[in-house]
Amino acid sequence: MSGRVISFIDRFRRSESSDDPDRPDAPLIERFQKGDRDAFSVLYARHYERVLRVVWRMVGGRAEAEDITQDVFIRVFHALPNFETRARFSTWLYRIAVNASLDYLKSGRRRFEKAADEDGFERVRGDTADPLTSLDAARRRALVSEAVSRLPEKYRVVIVLRDIEERPYEEIREITGLPVTTLKMRAIRGREMLARLVRRMVEP
């Protein structure tokens, strides 16, 4: 079951990823730092959807994610004049987005959240031996998104960054400040929890 869940995460990631996170940002940042405000508009357009995806997976609500994403880019706008272009912009941006998401979750403003060990998940009944095969692609994506949003925060961060956004562990270490060994253990544990969540959501 866990292997199938990871396969669905892979499909989910590919279906939603249309931008290129590795295009060089340094020239745009340098232009912005020299006073070209239009350069920030290009950076915003280039990275907005990716940041929104990360925040959305973290907080579990589209409206809240849009508000937080706007706040992330406001922070970036004010901090960018002092950004060192030797650093990786996307890593710095992810760090701001993850921290903003965690701040929101810790603030208690989230309107709805279920712990991973609660009962009462939505169930989708199927007649096949593997209930996941009875779901269409859209439902699978929705199911994975919902399951990820129900993971405890420390596992959710790693699953979102590693399995959905495909960021390398070294970059996630820079984003979170956690050792790679800890991140790998949380990824393993998070995938196990995700598999159980999905199973409870789809099995009769």
mmCIF file of N, CA and C in Angstrom, residues 112-121 146-153 193 197:
data_model
loop_
_atom_site.group_PDB
_atom_site.id
_atom_site.type_symbol
_atom_site.label_atom_id
_atom_site.label_comp_id
_atom_site.label_asym_id
_atom_site.label_seq_id
_atom_site.Cartn_x
_atom_site.Cartn_y
_atom_site.Cartn_z
ATOM 1 N N PHE A 112 -9.615 24.533 10.362
ATOM 2 C CA PHE A 112 -9.957 23.110 10.453
ATOM 3 C C PHE A 112 -8.692 22.275 10.401
ATOM 4 N N GLU A 113 -8.563 21.371 11.336
ATOM 5 C CA GLU A 113 -7.419 20.454 11.290
ATOM 6 C C GLU A 113 -7.761 19.198 12.064
ATOM 7 N N LYS A 114 -7.421 18.068 11.510
ATOM 8 C CA LYS A 114 -7.596 16.789 12.194
ATOM 9 C C LYS A 114 -6.235 16.186 12.450
ATOM 10 N N ALA A 115 -6.086 15.604 13.607
ATOM 11 C CA ALA A 115 -4.843 14.882 13.886
ATOM 12 C C ALA A 115 -4.808 13.595 13.085
ATOM 13 N N ALA A 116 -3.598 13.099 12.868
ATOM 14 C CA ALA A 116 -3.445 11.926 12.013
ATOM 15 C C ALA A 116 -4.055 10.676 12.624
ATOM 16 N N ASP A 117 -4.275 10.655 13.935
ATOM 17 C CA ASP A 117 -4.795 9.439 14.548
ATOM 18 C C ASP A 117 -6.284 9.541 14.865
ATOM 19 N N GLU A 118 -6.981 10.562 14.332
ATOM 20 C CA GLU A 118 -8.408 10.674 14.578
ATOM 21 C C GLU A 118 -9.174 9.703 13.698
ATOM 22 N N ASP A 119 -10.378 9.341 14.141
ATOM 23 C CA ASP A 119 -11.273 8.537 13.328
ATOM 24 C C ASP A 119 -12.171 9.464 12.521
ATOM 25 N N GLY A 120 -13.003 8.840 11.688
ATOM 26 C CA GLY A 120 -13.991 9.623 10.974
ATOM 27 C C GLY A 120 -13.531 10.171 9.646
ATOM 28 N N PHE A 121 -12.494 9.604 9.027
ATOM 29 C CA PHE A 121 -12.070 10.079 7.725
ATOM 30 C C PHE A 121 -13.143 9.763 6.689
ATOM 31 N N GLU A 146 -5.380 15.704 0.651
ATOM 32 C CA GLU A 146 -6.056 15.691 1.947
ATOM 33 C C GLU A 146 -5.243 14.915 2.979
ATOM 34 N N ALA A 147 -4.706 13.780 2.573
ATOM 35 C CA ALA A 147 -3.924 12.970 3.506
ATOM 36 C C ALA A 147 -2.669 13.703 3.956
ATOM 37 N N VAL A 148 -1.985 14.360 3.032
ATOM 38 C CA VAL A 148 -0.781 15.111 3.391
ATOM 39 C C VAL A 148 -1.118 16.206 4.394
ATOM 40 N N SER A 149 -2.249 16.886 4.189
ATOM 41 C CA SER A 149 -2.623 17.986 5.086
ATOM 42 C C SER A 149 -2.942 17.501 6.491
ATOM 43 N N ARG A 150 -3.178 16.198 6.660
ATOM 44 C CA ARG A 150 -3.493 15.644 7.978
ATOM 45 C C ARG A 150 -2.272 15.078 8.703
ATOM 46 N N LEU A 151 -1.141 15.071 8.043
ATOM 47 C CA LEU A 151 0.076 14.623 8.715
ATOM 48 C C LEU A 151 0.494 15.628 9.784
ATOM 49 N N PRO A 152 1.090 15.177 10.874
ATOM 50 C CA PRO A 152 1.689 16.114 11.830
ATOM 51 C C PRO A 152 2.701 17.005 11.110
ATOM 52 N N GLU A 153 2.838 18.230 11.588
ATOM 53 C CA GLU A 153 3.622 19.235 10.870
ATOM 54 C C GLU A 153 5.049 18.799 10.571
ATOM 55 N N MET A 193 2.909 6.892 7.836
ATOM 56 C CA MET A 193 1.678 7.503 8.330
ATOM 57 C C MET A 193 0.753 7.856 7.177
ATOM 58 N N LEU A 197 -3.072 6.694 6.571
ATOM 59 C CA LEU A 197 -4.139 7.667 6.364
ATOM 60 C C LEU A 197 -4.930 7.358 5.105
#
